[in-house]
Amino acid sequence: MRIVVTGGAGFIGSALVRGLLGQAGAASVVVLDNLLTGKSENLDEVRSRIEFHDADIRDYAAVKGLLAGADLVYHLAAIPSVPRSISEPELTHQVNINGAFNVLLAAQRGGVRRVVYAASSSAYGDTPALPKVEEMTPTPKSPYAVQKLVGEHYARVFTEVYGLETVALRFFNVFGPRQDPSSPYSGVISVFMAALLDHRAPTIYGDGEQSRDFTYVDNIVELCLKAAQAPGASGRLYNGGVGARITLNEAWRTLQKIEGVEIPPLHGPPREGDVRHSQADISAARRDLGYRPAVDFEEGLRRTLEWFRQRKG
Ligand SMILES: NC(=O)c1ccc[n+]([C@@H]2O[C@H](COP(=O)([O-])OP(=O)(O)OC[C@H]3O[C@@H](n4cnc5c(N)ncnc54)[C@H](O)[C@@H]3O)[C@@H](O)[C@H]2O)c1
């Protein structure tokens, strides 16, 4: 069994690689990543057990060579940032759309059984109805949201037209160990972690009452593993969240409580392209994939904080 993880040196991809290696059976795990936002060190303890290729999904020949004969592909490589897609629309288009197309085409031509595609909850846009169900009409608000949505459509079309099995998973806000806090595009929980350990105030964009379905990364790994196996899931789309909704202010309050500190946050202007509220309905994933998110928000925060603390030394 040969399994390829694109974006496997990234935050979610490197957790998925660990999940795959932890499964019974002798799968060979191949990582394809150009280390644009991912880091080689994310794979440190597992390096001897995987095959790593520094390759770019925009390079069809490279993708084709690595996917040929694989059983399963998890396509996570992307530039996953709303603000970056606004400042660099061409680059993000090329990676998130053309790259996804290359992966699907190479998978179909290379005889891959199934591709699991990392889609994004940003596809729902800022419509008031909550929680978000997969049947809602997508209303993307940023180039990133459009790009990830195009990948979903392509995945389904590859199933319907070419018979390649695909499953698209719309991840909601994922957090956990190895999420990079250091760039202006970083996920908010990782930014909070870095601030908390330095005992300094984080900057919250807007009033902090915007809410997200914050999902601990191991839940998403579980979802990916299940989506790769579930019979009858091909050609379908599933939400990946926990089904809850937490505001940024609440998240920062919970972290202060865990750490036993009181540090009021700073507030900056709202960020362009951000949606106000987000919450997943996960009943389809529960029903069809047997997905049960096992780690709740607070437990996820504790585990993540522990990881950041250890890394800081
Ligand atoms: N983190 C979230 O909350 C979230 C939410 C919704 C969807 N997603 C999706 O999940 C996936 C993983 O996101 P993440 O949070 O782990 O981000 P990440 O930036 O840590 O991982 C993305 C990986 O893709 C790699 N990559 C980027 N461009 C590439 C290219 N041209 N060729 C090869 N590799 C390339 C990066 O180096 C990185 O390792 C992405 O597809 C993202 O859109 C993430």
Coordinates of N, CA and C and ligand atoms in Angstrom, one line a residue, residues 6-14 32-39 42 55-59 75-81 91 94-96 99 117-122 144 148 169-175 178-180 187 215, ligand 1:
T6 N 0.1 15.0 0.0 CA 0.7 16.3 -0.5 C 0.5 17.3 0.6
G7 N 1.5 18.2 0.8 CA 1.4 19.1 1.9 C 1.7 18.4 3.3
G8 N 2.4 17.3 3.2 CA 2.7 16.5 4.4 C 3.7 17.1 5.4
A9 N 4.4 18.2 5.0 CA 5.3 18.8 5.9 C 4.6 20.0 6.6
G10 N 3.3 20.2 6.3 CA 2.5 21.3 6.9 C 1.9 20.9 8.2
F11 N 1.1 21.8 8.7 CA 0.6 21.6 10.1 C -0.4 20.4 10.1
I12 N -1.4 20.4 9.3 CA -2.3 19.2 9.3 C -1.7 18.0 8.6
G13 N -1.0 18.2 7.5 CA -0.4 17.1 6.8 C 0.6 16.3 7.7
S14 N 1.4 17.0 8.5 CA 2.3 16.3 9.4 C 1.6 15.5 10.5
L32 N 4.8 14.7 -0.4 CA 5.2 15.6 -1.4 C 4.9 17.0 -0.9
D33 N 6.0 17.8 -0.8 CA 5.8 19.2 -0.3 C 7.0 20.1 -0.7
N34 N 6.7 21.3 -1.1 CA 7.8 22.2 -1.5 C 8.3 23.1 -0.3
L35 N 7.8 22.9 0.9 CA 8.2 23.6 2.1 C 8.0 25.1 2.0
L36 N 7.0 25.5 1.3 CA 6.7 26.9 1.2 C 6.2 27.4 2.5
T37 N 5.2 26.8 3.1 CA 4.7 27.2 4.4 C 5.0 26.0 5.4
G38 N 5.2 24.8 4.9 CA 5.5 23.7 5.8 C 6.9 23.7 6.2
K39 N 7.3 22.8 7.1 CA 8.7 22.8 7.6 C 9.2 21.4 7.7
N42 N 8.8 19.5 10.9 CA 7.5 19.0 11.3 C 7.5 17.4 11.2
A55 N 8.9 18.7 -3.8 CA 8.3 18.8 -5.1 C 7.2 19.8 -5.1
D56 N 6.9 20.4 -6.2 CA 5.8 21.4 -6.3 C 4.6 20.9 -7.1
I57 N 3.4 21.1 -6.5 CA 2.3 20.5 -7.2 C 1.9 21.3 -8.5
R58 N 2.6 22.4 -8.7 CA 2.4 23.1 -10.0 C 3.2 22.4 -11.1
D59 N 4.1 21.5 -10.7 CA 4.9 20.8 -11.7 C 4.3 19.4 -12.0
H75 N -4.8 15.0 -0.5 CA -4.3 16.3 -1.1 C -4.5 17.5 -0.2
L76 N -3.4 17.8 0.5 CA -3.5 18.9 1.5 C -2.6 20.1 1.1
A77 N -1.8 19.9 0.1 CA -0.9 21.0 -0.3 C -1.7 22.2 -0.8
A78 N -1.4 23.3 -0.3 CA -2.1 24.6 -0.7 C -1.4 25.7 0.0
I79 N -1.8 26.9 -0.5 CA -1.4 28.1 0.3 C -2.7 28.5 1.1
P80 N -2.8 28.2 2.3 CA -4.1 28.2 3.0 C -4.3 29.5 3.8
S81 N -4.5 30.6 3.1 CA -4.6 31.8 3.8 C -5.5 32.8 3.0
L91 N -0.3 33.8 -7.4 CA 0.4 32.6 -6.8 C -0.6 31.6 -6.2
Q94 N -2.5 29.7 -8.7 CA -1.7 28.6 -9.4 C -1.5 27.4 -8.5
V95 N -1.3 27.6 -7.2 CA -1.1 26.5 -6.3 C -2.4 25.8 -6.0
N96 N -3.4 26.6 -5.6 CA -4.6 26.1 -5.0 C -5.6 25.5 -6.1
G99 N -2.6 23.5 -9.1 CA -2.0 22.4 -8.3 C -3.0 21.3 -8.0
Y117 N -9.6 15.1 -0.5 CA -9.2 16.5 -0.8 C -9.5 17.4 0.4
A118 N -8.6 18.2 0.8 CA -8.8 19.1 1.9 C -9.4 20.4 1.4
A119 N -10.7 20.5 1.6 CA -11.5 21.7 1.2 C -11.6 22.6 2.4
S120 N -12.3 23.7 2.2 CA -12.4 24.7 3.3 C -13.8 25.2 3.6
S121 N -14.0 25.4 4.8 CA -15.3 26.0 5.3 C -15.5 27.4 4.7
S122 N -14.4 28.0 4.3 CA -14.5 29.4 3.7 C -15.5 29.4 2.5
Y144 N -9.1 32.9 -1.9 CA -8.8 31.6 -1.2 C -10.0 30.7 -1.2
K148 N -10.4 27.1 -3.2 CA -10.6 25.8 -2.5 C -11.9 25.2 -3.0
L169 N -13.4 17.2 2.0 CA -13.7 17.5 3.4 C -13.5 19.0 3.7
R170 N -14.6 19.6 4.0 CA -14.4 21.1 4.3 C -14.0 21.2 5.8
F171 N -12.7 21.4 6.0 CA -12.2 21.7 7.3 C -12.7 23.0 7.8
F172 N -13.1 23.0 9.1 CA -13.4 24.3 9.8 C -12.0 24.7 10.4
N173 N -12.0 25.6 11.4 CA -10.7 26.2 11.8 C -10.0 25.1 12.7
V174 N -8.9 24.6 12.1 CA -8.2 23.6 12.7 C -7.0 24.2 13.5
F175 N -6.8 23.6 14.7 CA -5.6 24.0 15.5 C -4.9 22.8 16.2
R178 N 2.3 22.1 16.0 CA 3.0 22.3 14.7 C 2.3 23.4 13.8
Q179 N 1.3 24.0 14.3 CA 0.7 25.1 13.5 C 1.6 26.3 13.7
D180 N 2.0 26.9 12.6 CA 3.0 28.0 12.6 C 2.5 29.3 13.1
G187 N -2.8 30.9 11.8 CA -4.1 30.6 12.4 C -4.1 31.2 13.8
T215 N -11.4 23.3 15.7 CA -11.3 21.8 15.7 C -9.9 21.4 15.9
Ligands
LIG1 N1 -5.7 25.0 9.0 C1 -7.0 25.1 8.8 O1 -7.8 25.5 9.7 C2 -7.6 24.7 7.5 C3 -9.0 25.0 7.3 C4 -9.6 24.6 6.1 C5 -8.8 24.0 5.1 N2 -7.5 23.8 5.3 C6 -6.7 23.1 4.2 O2 -5.9 22.1 4.8 C7 -4.7 22.0 4.1 C8 -3.5 22.0 5.0 O3 -3.5 23.3 5.7 P1 -2.5 23.6 6.9 O4 -3.3 24.4 7.8 O5 -1.9 22.3 7.4 O6 -1.5 24.6 6.2 P2 0.1 24.5 6.0 O7 0.5 25.7 5.3 O8 0.8 24.1 7.3 O9 0.2 23.3 5.0 C9 0.2 23.4 3.6 C10 1.4 22.6 3.0 O10 1.3 22.7 1.6 C11 2.7 22.9 1.2 N3 2.6 23.6 -0.1 C12 2.3 24.9 -0.4 N4 2.4 25.1 -1.7 C13 2.9 24.0 -2.3 C14 3.2 23.6 -3.6 N5 3.1 24.5 -4.6 N6 3.7 22.4 -3.8 C15 3.8 21.5 -2.8 N7 3.5 21.8 -1.5 C16 3.0 23.0 -1.3 C17 3.3 23.8 2.2 O11 4.7 23.8 2.2 C18 2.7 23.2 3.5 O12 3.5 22.2 4.0 C19 -4.8 23.1 3.0 O13 -5.2 22.5 1.8 C20 -5.8 24.0 3.5 O14 -6.4 24.8 2.5 C21 -6.9 24.1 6.5

